[in-house]
Tab-separated table of C-alpha atoms in Angstrom:
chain	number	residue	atom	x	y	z
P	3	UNK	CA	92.839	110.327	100.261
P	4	UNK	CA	96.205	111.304	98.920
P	5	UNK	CA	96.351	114.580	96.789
P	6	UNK	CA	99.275	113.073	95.136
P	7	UNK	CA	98.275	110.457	92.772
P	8	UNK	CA	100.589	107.239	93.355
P	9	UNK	CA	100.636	103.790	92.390
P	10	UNK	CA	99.479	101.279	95.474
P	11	UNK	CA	101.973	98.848	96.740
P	12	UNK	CA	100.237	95.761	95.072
P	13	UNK	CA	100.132	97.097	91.457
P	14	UNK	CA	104.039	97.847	91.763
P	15	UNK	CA	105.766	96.222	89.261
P	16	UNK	CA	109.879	96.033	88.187
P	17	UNK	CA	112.071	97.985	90.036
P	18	UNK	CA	109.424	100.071	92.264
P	19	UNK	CA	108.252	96.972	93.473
P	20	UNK	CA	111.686	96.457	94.558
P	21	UNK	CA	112.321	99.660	96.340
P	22	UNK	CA	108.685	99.260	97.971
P	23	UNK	CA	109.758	95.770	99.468
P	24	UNK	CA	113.121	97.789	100.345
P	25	UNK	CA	111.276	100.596	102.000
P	26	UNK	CA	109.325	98.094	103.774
P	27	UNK	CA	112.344	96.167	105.288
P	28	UNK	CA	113.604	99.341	106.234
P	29	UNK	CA	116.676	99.466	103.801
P	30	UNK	CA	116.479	103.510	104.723
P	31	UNK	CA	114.656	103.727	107.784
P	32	UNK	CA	116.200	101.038	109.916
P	33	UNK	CA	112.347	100.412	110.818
P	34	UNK	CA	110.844	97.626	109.301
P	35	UNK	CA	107.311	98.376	108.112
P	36	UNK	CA	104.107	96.893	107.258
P	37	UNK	CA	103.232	99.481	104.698
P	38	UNK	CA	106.200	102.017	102.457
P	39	UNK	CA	105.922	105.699	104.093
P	40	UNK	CA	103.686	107.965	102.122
P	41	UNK	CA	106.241	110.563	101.495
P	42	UNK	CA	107.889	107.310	99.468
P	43	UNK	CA	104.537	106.678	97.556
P	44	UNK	CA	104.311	110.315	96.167
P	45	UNK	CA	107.435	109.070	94.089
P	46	UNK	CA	105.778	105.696	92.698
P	47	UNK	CA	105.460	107.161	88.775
P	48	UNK	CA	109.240	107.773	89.209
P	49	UNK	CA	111.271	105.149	90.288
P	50	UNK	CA	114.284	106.585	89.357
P	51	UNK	CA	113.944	109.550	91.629
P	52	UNK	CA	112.666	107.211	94.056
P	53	UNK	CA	115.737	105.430	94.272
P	54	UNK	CA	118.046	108.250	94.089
P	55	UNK	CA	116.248	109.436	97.054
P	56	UNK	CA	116.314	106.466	98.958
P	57	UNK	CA	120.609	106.352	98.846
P	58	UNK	CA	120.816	110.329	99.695
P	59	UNK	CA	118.725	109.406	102.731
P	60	UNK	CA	120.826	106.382	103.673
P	61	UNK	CA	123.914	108.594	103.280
P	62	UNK	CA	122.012	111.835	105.040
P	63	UNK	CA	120.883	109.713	108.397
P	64	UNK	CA	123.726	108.213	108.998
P	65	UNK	CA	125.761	108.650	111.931
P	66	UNK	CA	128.586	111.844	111.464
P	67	UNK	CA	128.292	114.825	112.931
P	68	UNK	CA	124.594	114.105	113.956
P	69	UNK	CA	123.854	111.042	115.202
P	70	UNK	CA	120.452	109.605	113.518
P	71	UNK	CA	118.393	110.333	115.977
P	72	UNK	CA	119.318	114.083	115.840
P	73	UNK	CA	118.454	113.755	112.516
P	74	UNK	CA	114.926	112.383	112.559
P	75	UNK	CA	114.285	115.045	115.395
P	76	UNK	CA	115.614	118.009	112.921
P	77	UNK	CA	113.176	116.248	110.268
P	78	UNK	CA	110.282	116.009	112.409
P	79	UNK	CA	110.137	118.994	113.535
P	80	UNK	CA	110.789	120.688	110.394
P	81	UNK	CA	107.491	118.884	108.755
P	82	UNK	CA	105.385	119.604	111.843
P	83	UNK	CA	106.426	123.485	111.287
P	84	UNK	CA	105.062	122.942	108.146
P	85	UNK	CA	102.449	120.973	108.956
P	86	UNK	CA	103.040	118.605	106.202
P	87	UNK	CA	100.986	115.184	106.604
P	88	UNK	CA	104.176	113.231	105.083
């Protein structure tokens, strides 16, 4: 059970409902996904952050001086140091 209280994928409505089917198709990720990432859910009561967030991460894993791989490495390991669950 989440500690972060979120709205669930089917009761999205509007534009998070959008970014969810985004986030699912793997607008971000390049992955495409049954389910949107957790770490996206915690931002369901603000869409607007959501989406902001979404387009820094687009512009933050894309190839340049890291490739995205390097990237997702960095990220991992960074959360697993911190042993966050997202």
């Amino acid at each position: 059970m989440p500690r972060i209280k979120w709205i669930e994928e089917s009761e999205a409505r509007g534009q998070l409902a959008d970014l969810f089917e985004a986030a699912r198709a793997g607008v971000v990720s390049g992955i495409r996904r049954e389910h949107v990432p957790d770490i996206l859910r915690t931002m369901s009561y603000r869409p607007d952050f959501l989406a902001a967030i979404m387009d820094a991460s687009r512009m933050h894993f894309s190839d340049g001086a890291l490739t995205r791989a390097q990237h997702e490495m960095i990220a991992s390991y960074v959360s697993a140091l911190n042993k966050c669950h997202y």
